[in-house]
PDB file of C-alpha atoms in Angstrom:
ATOM      1  CA  GLN A  62     -54.091 -16.729 -43.257  1.00  0.00           C
ATOM      2  CA  VAL A  63     -51.262 -17.205 -42.003  1.00  0.00           C
ATOM      3  CA  GLN A  64     -50.029 -15.258 -38.567  1.00  0.00           C
ATOM      4  CA  LEU A  65     -46.279 -14.107 -37.668  1.00  0.00           C
ATOM      5  CA  VAL A  66     -44.720 -13.949 -34.706  1.00  0.00           C
ATOM      6  CA  GLU A  67     -41.398 -12.092 -34.237  1.00  0.00           C
ATOM      7  CA  SER A  68     -38.263 -11.612 -31.626  1.00  0.00           C
ATOM      8  CA  GLY A  69     -35.225 -11.634 -31.052  1.00  0.00           C
ATOM      9  CA  GLY A  70     -34.291  -7.811 -31.469  1.00  0.00           C
ATOM     10  CA  GLY A  71     -32.174  -5.808 -29.450  1.00  0.00           C
ATOM     11  CA  SER A  72     -28.892  -3.482 -29.090  1.00  0.00           C
ATOM     12  CA  VAL A  73     -25.279  -4.750 -30.059  1.00  0.00           C
ATOM     13  CA  GLN A  74     -21.940  -3.042 -30.467  1.00  0.00           C
ATOM     14  CA  ALA A  75     -21.441  -2.881 -34.418  1.00  0.00           C
ATOM     15  CA  GLY A  76     -19.367  -6.616 -34.566  1.00  0.00           C
ATOM     16  CA  GLY A  77     -22.297  -8.383 -32.475  1.00  0.00           C
ATOM     17  CA  SER A  78     -24.456 -11.103 -33.079  1.00  0.00           C
ATOM     18  CA  LEU A  79     -28.322 -11.216 -32.750  1.00  0.00           C
ATOM     19  CA  ARG A  80     -30.834 -14.288 -33.818  1.00  0.00           C
ATOM     20  CA  LEU A  81     -33.925 -13.168 -35.110  1.00  0.00           C
ATOM     21  CA  SER A  82     -37.199 -15.831 -34.498  1.00  0.00           C
ATOM     22  CA  CYS A  83     -40.168 -15.897 -35.950  1.00  0.00           C
ATOM     23  CA  GLY A  84     -43.665 -18.414 -35.461  1.00  0.00           C
ATOM     24  CA  TYR A  85     -45.861 -18.284 -38.204  1.00  0.00           C
ATOM     25  CA  THR A  86     -49.179 -20.705 -37.928  1.00  0.00           C
ATOM     26  CA  SER A  87     -48.850 -22.585 -41.322  1.00  0.00           C
ATOM     27  CA  ARG A  88     -46.497 -23.345 -43.565  1.00  0.00           C
ATOM     28  CA  ARG A  89     -45.693 -21.390 -46.719  1.00  0.00           C
ATOM     29  CA  TYR A  90     -43.608 -22.507 -49.394  1.00  0.00           C
ATOM     30  CA  CYS A  91     -41.495 -19.376 -49.690  1.00  0.00           C
ATOM     31  CA  MET A  92     -40.812 -17.073 -46.423  1.00  0.00           C
ATOM     32  CA  ALA A  93     -38.261 -14.127 -46.246  1.00  0.00           C
ATOM     33  CA  TRP A  94     -37.089 -11.362 -43.828  1.00  0.00           C
ATOM     34  CA  PHE A  95     -37.042  -8.096 -44.615  1.00  0.00           C
ATOM     35  CA  ARG A  96     -36.053  -5.083 -43.077  1.00  0.00           C
ATOM     36  CA  GLN A  97     -36.797  -1.145 -42.967  1.00  0.00           C
ATOM     37  CA  ALA A  98     -34.480   1.519 -41.726  1.00  0.00           C
ATOM     38  CA  PRO A  99     -36.126   5.360 -40.849  1.00  0.00           C
ATOM     39  CA  GLY A 100     -36.573   7.380 -43.949  1.00  0.00           C
ATOM     40  CA  LYS A 101     -36.104   4.222 -45.928  1.00  0.00           C
ATOM     41  CA  GLU A 102     -37.950   1.884 -48.581  1.00  0.00           C
ATOM     42  CA  ARG A 103     -38.288  -1.593 -47.223  1.00  0.00           C
ATOM     43  CA  GLU A 104     -35.260  -4.146 -48.630  1.00  0.00           C
ATOM     44  CA  GLY A 105     -35.902  -7.879 -48.798  1.00  0.00           C
ATOM     45  CA  VAL A 106     -32.685  -9.366 -46.498  1.00  0.00           C
ATOM     46  CA  ALA A 107     -32.967 -13.279 -47.007  1.00  0.00           C
ATOM     47  CA  TYR A 108     -35.563 -15.694 -48.408  1.00  0.00           C
ATOM     48  CA  ILE A 109     -36.421 -19.263 -47.833  1.00  0.00           C
ATOM     49  CA  THR A 110     -37.905 -22.130 -49.339  1.00  0.00           C
ATOM     50  CA  THR A 111     -39.047 -25.257 -47.983  1.00  0.00           C
ATOM     51  CA  GLY A 112     -36.620 -26.948 -49.587  1.00  0.00           C
ATOM     52  CA  GLY A 113     -34.335 -24.942 -47.985  1.00  0.00           C
ATOM     53  CA  SER A 114     -33.124 -23.159 -51.374  1.00  0.00           C
ATOM     54  CA  THR A 115     -32.014 -19.481 -49.799  1.00  0.00           C
ATOM     55  CA  SER A 116     -31.112 -15.687 -51.235  1.00  0.00           C
ATOM     56  CA  TYR A 117     -28.981 -12.988 -50.054  1.00  0.00           C
ATOM     57  CA  ALA A 118     -29.475  -9.574 -50.184  1.00  0.00           C
ATOM     58  CA  ASP A 119     -25.533  -8.811 -51.575  1.00  0.00           C
ATOM     59  CA  SER A 120     -25.539  -6.438 -48.107  1.00  0.00           C
ATOM     60  CA  VAL A 121     -25.583  -9.075 -46.235  1.00  0.00           C
ATOM     61  CA  LYS A 122     -24.570 -11.858 -47.488  1.00  0.00           C
ATOM     62  CA  GLY A 123     -21.635 -13.699 -45.624  1.00  0.00           C
ATOM     63  CA  ARG A 124     -22.737 -12.293 -42.715  1.00  0.00           C
ATOM     64  CA  PHE A 125     -26.942 -13.005 -42.183  1.00  0.00           C
ATOM     65  CA  THR A 126     -28.193 -17.195 -42.512  1.00  0.00           C
ATOM     66  CA  ILE A 127     -31.741 -17.647 -42.789  1.00  0.00           C
ATOM     67  CA  SER A 128     -32.889 -21.162 -41.597  1.00  0.00           C
ATOM     68  CA  ARG A 129     -36.791 -22.635 -40.737  1.00  0.00           C
ATOM     69  CA  ASP A 130     -37.799 -25.537 -39.187  1.00  0.00           C
ATOM     70  CA  ASN A 131     -40.707 -27.026 -40.793  1.00  0.00           C
ATOM     71  CA  ALA A 132     -41.451 -29.151 -37.912  1.00  0.00           C
ATOM     72  CA  LYS A 133     -41.880 -25.809 -35.277  1.00  0.00           C
ATOM     73  CA  ASN A 134     -43.327 -23.730 -37.774  1.00  0.00           C
ATOM     74  CA  THR A 135     -40.084 -21.278 -37.114  1.00  0.00           C
ATOM     75  CA  LEU A 136     -38.065 -19.371 -39.291  1.00  0.00           C
ATOM     76  CA  TYR A 137     -34.538 -17.377 -38.100  1.00  0.00           C
ATOM     77  CA  LEU A 138     -32.484 -15.073 -39.396  1.00  0.00           C
ATOM     78  CA  GLN A 139     -28.557 -16.010 -37.635  1.00  0.00           C
ATOM     79  CA  MET A 140     -26.871 -12.242 -37.970  1.00  0.00           C
ATOM     80  CA  ASN A 141     -22.957 -11.822 -37.223  1.00  0.00           C
ATOM     81  CA  SER A 142     -20.528  -8.902 -37.696  1.00  0.00           C
ATOM     82  CA  LEU A 143     -23.408  -6.788 -37.286  1.00  0.00           C
ATOM     83  CA  LYS A 144     -22.843  -2.767 -38.917  1.00  0.00           C
ATOM     84  CA  PRO A 145     -24.225   0.277 -37.884  1.00  0.00           C
ATOM     85  CA  GLU A 146     -26.013   0.405 -41.175  1.00  0.00           C
ATOM     86  CA  ASP A 147     -28.164  -2.696 -40.438  1.00  0.00           C
ATOM     87  CA  THR A 148     -30.309  -0.698 -38.220  1.00  0.00           C
ATOM     88  CA  ALA A 149     -33.495  -1.625 -38.657  1.00  0.00           C
ATOM     89  CA  MET A 150     -37.461  -3.216 -37.859  1.00  0.00           C
ATOM     90  CA  TYR A 151     -36.870  -6.435 -39.537  1.00  0.00           C
ATOM     91  CA  TYR A 152     -40.034  -8.370 -40.560  1.00  0.00           C
ATOM     92  CA  CYS A 153     -40.425 -11.715 -41.400  1.00  0.00           C
ATOM     93  CA  ALA A 154     -42.887 -12.644 -44.156  1.00  0.00           C
ATOM     94  CA  ALA A 155     -44.816 -15.315 -45.998  1.00  0.00           C
ATOM     95  CA  SER A 156     -45.440 -15.566 -50.067  1.00  0.00           C
ATOM     96  CA  ILE A 157     -48.242 -16.613 -51.140  1.00  0.00           C
ATOM     97  CA  ASP A 158     -46.718 -18.131 -53.992  1.00  0.00           C
ATOM     98  CA  TRP A 159     -45.910 -21.747 -54.234  1.00  0.00           C
ATOM     99  CA  VAL A 160     -43.731 -22.051 -57.291  1.00  0.00           C
ATOM    100  CA  ARG A 161     -41.277 -19.183 -57.202  1.00  0.00           C
ATOM    101  CA  CYS A 162     -39.739 -17.541 -54.600  1.00  0.00           C
ATOM    102  CA  ARG A 163     -38.379 -13.697 -54.754  1.00  0.00           C
ATOM    103  CA  LEU A 164     -37.286 -11.242 -52.503  1.00  0.00           C
ATOM    104  CA  LEU A 165     -39.720  -8.928 -53.925  1.00  0.00           C
ATOM    105  CA  ALA A 166     -42.374  -7.180 -51.133  1.00  0.00           C
ATOM    106  CA  ASP A 167     -45.158  -7.265 -53.621  1.00  0.00           C
ATOM    107  CA  ASP A 168     -44.776 -11.262 -53.350  1.00  0.00           C
ATOM    108  CA  PHE A 169     -45.482 -11.106 -49.911  1.00  0.00           C
ATOM    109  CA  THR A 170     -48.823 -11.319 -48.857  1.00  0.00           C
ATOM    110  CA  ASN A 171     -48.548 -11.956 -44.974  1.00  0.00           C
ATOM    111  CA  TRP A 172     -46.243  -9.895 -42.416  1.00  0.00           C
ATOM    112  CA  GLY A 173     -45.532  -9.877 -39.020  1.00  0.00           C
ATOM    113  CA  GLN A 174     -45.399  -6.720 -36.846  1.00  0.00           C
ATOM    114  CA  GLY A 175     -41.672  -6.572 -36.884  1.00  0.00           C
ATOM    115  CA  THR A 176     -38.498  -6.644 -34.089  1.00  0.00           C
ATOM    116  CA  GLN A 177     -35.799  -4.051 -33.964  1.00  0.00           C
ATOM    117  CA  VAL A 178     -32.449  -4.224 -34.317  1.00  0.00           C
ATOM    118  CA  THR A 179     -30.212  -1.414 -33.515  1.00  0.00           C
ATOM    119  CA  VAL A 180     -27.027  -1.937 -34.072  1.00  0.00           C
ATOM    120  CA  SER A 181     -24.110   0.750 -32.545  1.00  0.00           C
ATOM    121  CA  SER A 182     -20.928   1.569 -33.552  1.00  0.00           C
TER     122      SER A 182
END
């Protein structure tokens, strides 16, 4: 069982930056960030494999960067040029799949408690 703890959320103005961190207790091949805004479904933001392969949702491409430090068991999400529509609770997640990595919530069995990101215009 993997335990995940996020940190780094907060409130910023549009155009600002935030860096989210997620500490995890054991390594998984595929780890990701998801987000959920009030009244909306949870959506995948980005994933990264142990080998460093990444994928992003179209809405964050060019603005967000996912990374991981396998030695420190920490997952990161650098968020730049933030927009009000990025406002959401952000969750890190670990997948049980050791072969395939996808931004589908059903693939992920372990979730952090979430960290709030609020972007004001």
